[in-house]
Coordinates of N, CA and C in Angstrom, one line a residue:
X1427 N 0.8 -1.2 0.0 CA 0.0 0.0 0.0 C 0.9 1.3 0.0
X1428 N 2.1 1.4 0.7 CA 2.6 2.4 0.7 C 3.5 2.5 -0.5
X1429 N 3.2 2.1 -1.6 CA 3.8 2.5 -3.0 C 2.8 2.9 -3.7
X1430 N 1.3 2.7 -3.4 CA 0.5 2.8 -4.1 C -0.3 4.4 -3.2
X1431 N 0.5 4.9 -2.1 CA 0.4 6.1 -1.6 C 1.2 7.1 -1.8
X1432 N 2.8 6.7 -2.3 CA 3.3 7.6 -2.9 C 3.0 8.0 -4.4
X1433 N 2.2 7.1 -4.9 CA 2.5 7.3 -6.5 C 0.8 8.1 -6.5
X1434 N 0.0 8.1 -5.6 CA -1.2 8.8 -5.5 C -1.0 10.3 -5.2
X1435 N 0.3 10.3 -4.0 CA 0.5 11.8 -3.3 C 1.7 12.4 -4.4
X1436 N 2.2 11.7 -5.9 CA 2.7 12.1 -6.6 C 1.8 12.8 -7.7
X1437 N 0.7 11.8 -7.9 CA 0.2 12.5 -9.0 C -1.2 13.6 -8.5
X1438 N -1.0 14.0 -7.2 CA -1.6 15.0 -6.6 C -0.5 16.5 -6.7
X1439 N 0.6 16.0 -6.6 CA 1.5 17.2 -6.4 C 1.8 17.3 -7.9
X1440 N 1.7 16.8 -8.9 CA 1.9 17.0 -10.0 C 0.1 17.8 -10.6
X1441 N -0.9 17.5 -10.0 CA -2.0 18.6 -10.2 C -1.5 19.8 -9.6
X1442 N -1.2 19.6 -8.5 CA -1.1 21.2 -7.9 C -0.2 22.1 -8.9
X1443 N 0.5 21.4 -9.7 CA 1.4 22.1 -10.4 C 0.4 22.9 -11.7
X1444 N -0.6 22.4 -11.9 CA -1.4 23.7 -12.6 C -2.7 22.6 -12.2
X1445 N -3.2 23.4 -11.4 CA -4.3 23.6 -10.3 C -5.7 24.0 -11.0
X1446 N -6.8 23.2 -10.2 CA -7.8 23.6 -11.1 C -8.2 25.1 -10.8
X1447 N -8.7 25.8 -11.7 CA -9.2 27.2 -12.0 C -10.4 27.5 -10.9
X1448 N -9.8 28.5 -10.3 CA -11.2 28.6 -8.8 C -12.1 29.2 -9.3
X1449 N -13.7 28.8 -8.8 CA -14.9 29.2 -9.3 C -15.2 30.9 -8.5
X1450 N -15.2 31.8 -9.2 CA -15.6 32.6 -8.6 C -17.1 33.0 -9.0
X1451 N -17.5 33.6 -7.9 CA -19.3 33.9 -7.7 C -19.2 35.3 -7.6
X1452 N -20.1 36.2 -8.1 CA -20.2 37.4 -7.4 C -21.6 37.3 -6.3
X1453 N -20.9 37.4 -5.1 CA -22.1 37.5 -4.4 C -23.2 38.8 -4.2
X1454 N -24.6 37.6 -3.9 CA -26.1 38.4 -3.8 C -25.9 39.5 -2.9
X1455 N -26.9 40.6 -3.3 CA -26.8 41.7 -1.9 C -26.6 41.1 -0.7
X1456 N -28.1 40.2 -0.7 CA -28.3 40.0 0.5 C -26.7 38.8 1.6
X1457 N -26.3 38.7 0.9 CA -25.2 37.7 1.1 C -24.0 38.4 1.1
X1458 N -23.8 39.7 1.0 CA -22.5 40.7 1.0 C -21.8 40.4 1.6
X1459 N -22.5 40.3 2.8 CA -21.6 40.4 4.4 C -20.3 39.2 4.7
X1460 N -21.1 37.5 3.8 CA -20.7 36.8 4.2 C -20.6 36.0 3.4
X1461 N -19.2 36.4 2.2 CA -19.5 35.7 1.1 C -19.0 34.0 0.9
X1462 N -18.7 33.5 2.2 CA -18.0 32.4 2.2 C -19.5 31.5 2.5
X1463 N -20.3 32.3 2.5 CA -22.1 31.3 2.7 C -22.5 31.3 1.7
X1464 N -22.0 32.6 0.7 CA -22.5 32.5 -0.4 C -22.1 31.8 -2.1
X1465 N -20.7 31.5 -1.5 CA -19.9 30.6 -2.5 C -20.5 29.2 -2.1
X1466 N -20.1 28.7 -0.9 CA -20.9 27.5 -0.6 C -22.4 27.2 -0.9
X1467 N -23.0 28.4 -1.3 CA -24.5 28.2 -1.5 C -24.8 28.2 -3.0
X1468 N -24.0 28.8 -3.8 CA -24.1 29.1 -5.3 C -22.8 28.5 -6.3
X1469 N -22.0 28.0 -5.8 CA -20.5 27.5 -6.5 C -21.2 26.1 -7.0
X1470 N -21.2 25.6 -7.9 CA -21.7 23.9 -8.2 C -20.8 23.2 -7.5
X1471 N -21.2 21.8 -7.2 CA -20.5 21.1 -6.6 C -19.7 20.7 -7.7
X1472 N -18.4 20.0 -6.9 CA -17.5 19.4 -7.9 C -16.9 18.4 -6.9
X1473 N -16.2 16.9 -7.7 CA -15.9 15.5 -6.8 C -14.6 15.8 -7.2
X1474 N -14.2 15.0 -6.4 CA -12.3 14.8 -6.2 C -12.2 14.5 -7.4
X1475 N -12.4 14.2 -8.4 CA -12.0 13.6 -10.3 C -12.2 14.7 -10.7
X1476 N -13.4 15.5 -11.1 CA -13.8 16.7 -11.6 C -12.6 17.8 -11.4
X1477 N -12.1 17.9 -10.3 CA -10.8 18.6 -9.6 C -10.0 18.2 -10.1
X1478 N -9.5 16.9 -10.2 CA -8.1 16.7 -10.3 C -7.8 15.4 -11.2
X1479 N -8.9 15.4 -11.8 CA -8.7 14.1 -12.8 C -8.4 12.8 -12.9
X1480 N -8.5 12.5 -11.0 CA -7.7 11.5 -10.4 C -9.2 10.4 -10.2
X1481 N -9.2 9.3 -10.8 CA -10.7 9.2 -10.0 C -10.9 9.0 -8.8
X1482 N -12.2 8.9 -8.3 CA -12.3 8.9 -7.0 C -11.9 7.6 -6.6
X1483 N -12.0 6.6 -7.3 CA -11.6 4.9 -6.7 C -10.4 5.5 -6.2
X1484 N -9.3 5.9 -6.8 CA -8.4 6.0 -6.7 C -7.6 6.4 -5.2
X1485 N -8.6 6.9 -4.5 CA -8.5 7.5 -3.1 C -8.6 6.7 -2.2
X1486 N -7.9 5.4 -1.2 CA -8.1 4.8 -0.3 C -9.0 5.2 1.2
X1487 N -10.0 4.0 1.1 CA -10.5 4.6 2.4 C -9.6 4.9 4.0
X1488 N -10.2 5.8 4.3 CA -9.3 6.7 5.3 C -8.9 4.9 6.4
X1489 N -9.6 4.1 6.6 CA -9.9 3.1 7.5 C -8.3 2.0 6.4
X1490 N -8.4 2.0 5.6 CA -7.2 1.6 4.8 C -6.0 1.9 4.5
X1491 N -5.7 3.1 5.7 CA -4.1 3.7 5.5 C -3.6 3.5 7.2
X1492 N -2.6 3.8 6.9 CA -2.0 3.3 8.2 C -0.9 4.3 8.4
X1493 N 0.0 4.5 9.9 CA 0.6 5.2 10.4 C -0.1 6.9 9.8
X1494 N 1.3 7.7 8.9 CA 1.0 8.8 8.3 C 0.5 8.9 6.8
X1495 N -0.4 7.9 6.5 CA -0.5 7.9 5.3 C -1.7 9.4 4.9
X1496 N -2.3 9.0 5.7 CA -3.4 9.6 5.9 C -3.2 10.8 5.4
X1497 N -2.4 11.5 6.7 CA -2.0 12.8 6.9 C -1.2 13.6 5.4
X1498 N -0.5 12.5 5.1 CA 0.4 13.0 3.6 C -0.4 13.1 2.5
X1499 N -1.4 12.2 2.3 CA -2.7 12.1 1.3 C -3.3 13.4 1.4
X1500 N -3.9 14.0 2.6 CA -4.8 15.1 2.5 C -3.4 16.5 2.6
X1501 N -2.5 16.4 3.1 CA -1.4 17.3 2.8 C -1.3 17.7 1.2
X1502 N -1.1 16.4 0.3 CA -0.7 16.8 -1.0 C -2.3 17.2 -1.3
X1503 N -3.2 16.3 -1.2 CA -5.0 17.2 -1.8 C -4.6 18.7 -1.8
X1504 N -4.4 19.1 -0.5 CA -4.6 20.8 0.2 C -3.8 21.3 -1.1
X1505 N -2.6 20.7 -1.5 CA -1.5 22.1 -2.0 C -2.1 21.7 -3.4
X1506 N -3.1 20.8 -3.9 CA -3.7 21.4 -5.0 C -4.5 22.5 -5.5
X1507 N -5.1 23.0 -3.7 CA -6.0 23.8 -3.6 C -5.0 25.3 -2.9
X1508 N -3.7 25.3 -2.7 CA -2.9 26.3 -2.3 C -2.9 27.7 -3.4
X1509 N -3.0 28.9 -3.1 CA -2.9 29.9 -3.8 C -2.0 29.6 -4.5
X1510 N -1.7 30.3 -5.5 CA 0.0 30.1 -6.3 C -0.1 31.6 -6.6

């Protein structure tokens, strides 16, 4: 398993290297104040594949990693979603 978690947290760090395009919203009046309700309320949803091309099988259940896998899997996810 832990070859098949490097070569997963590889081809995550190779998305982050051109990262999907952030959806921006202009938010409603009424939603001015608090546009992080309003992205969440109006942005479409999108799945871990749609993002990153990776499919979702491809993502081991959290209950099927062991020691730090875990932690290094959702580490590389995050720097796909890192500002650049």
């Amino acid at each position: 398993m832990e070859n098949y978690i490097r070569q997963l947290i590889e081809d995550l760090l190779a998305v982050a290297k051109n990262p999907p395009k952030p959806t921006w919203i202009e938010p409603p009046p009424h939603l001015e104040e608090d546009p992080v309700i309003s992205e969440l309320a109006l942005v479409p949803f999108q799945t871990i594949e749609e993002l990153t091309g990776i499919k979702q099988e491809a993502f081991p259940l959290m209950d099927q990693l062991q020691g730090d896998q875990w932690e290094r899997v959702n580490e590389a996810i995050f720097k796909v979603f890192e500002p650049k």
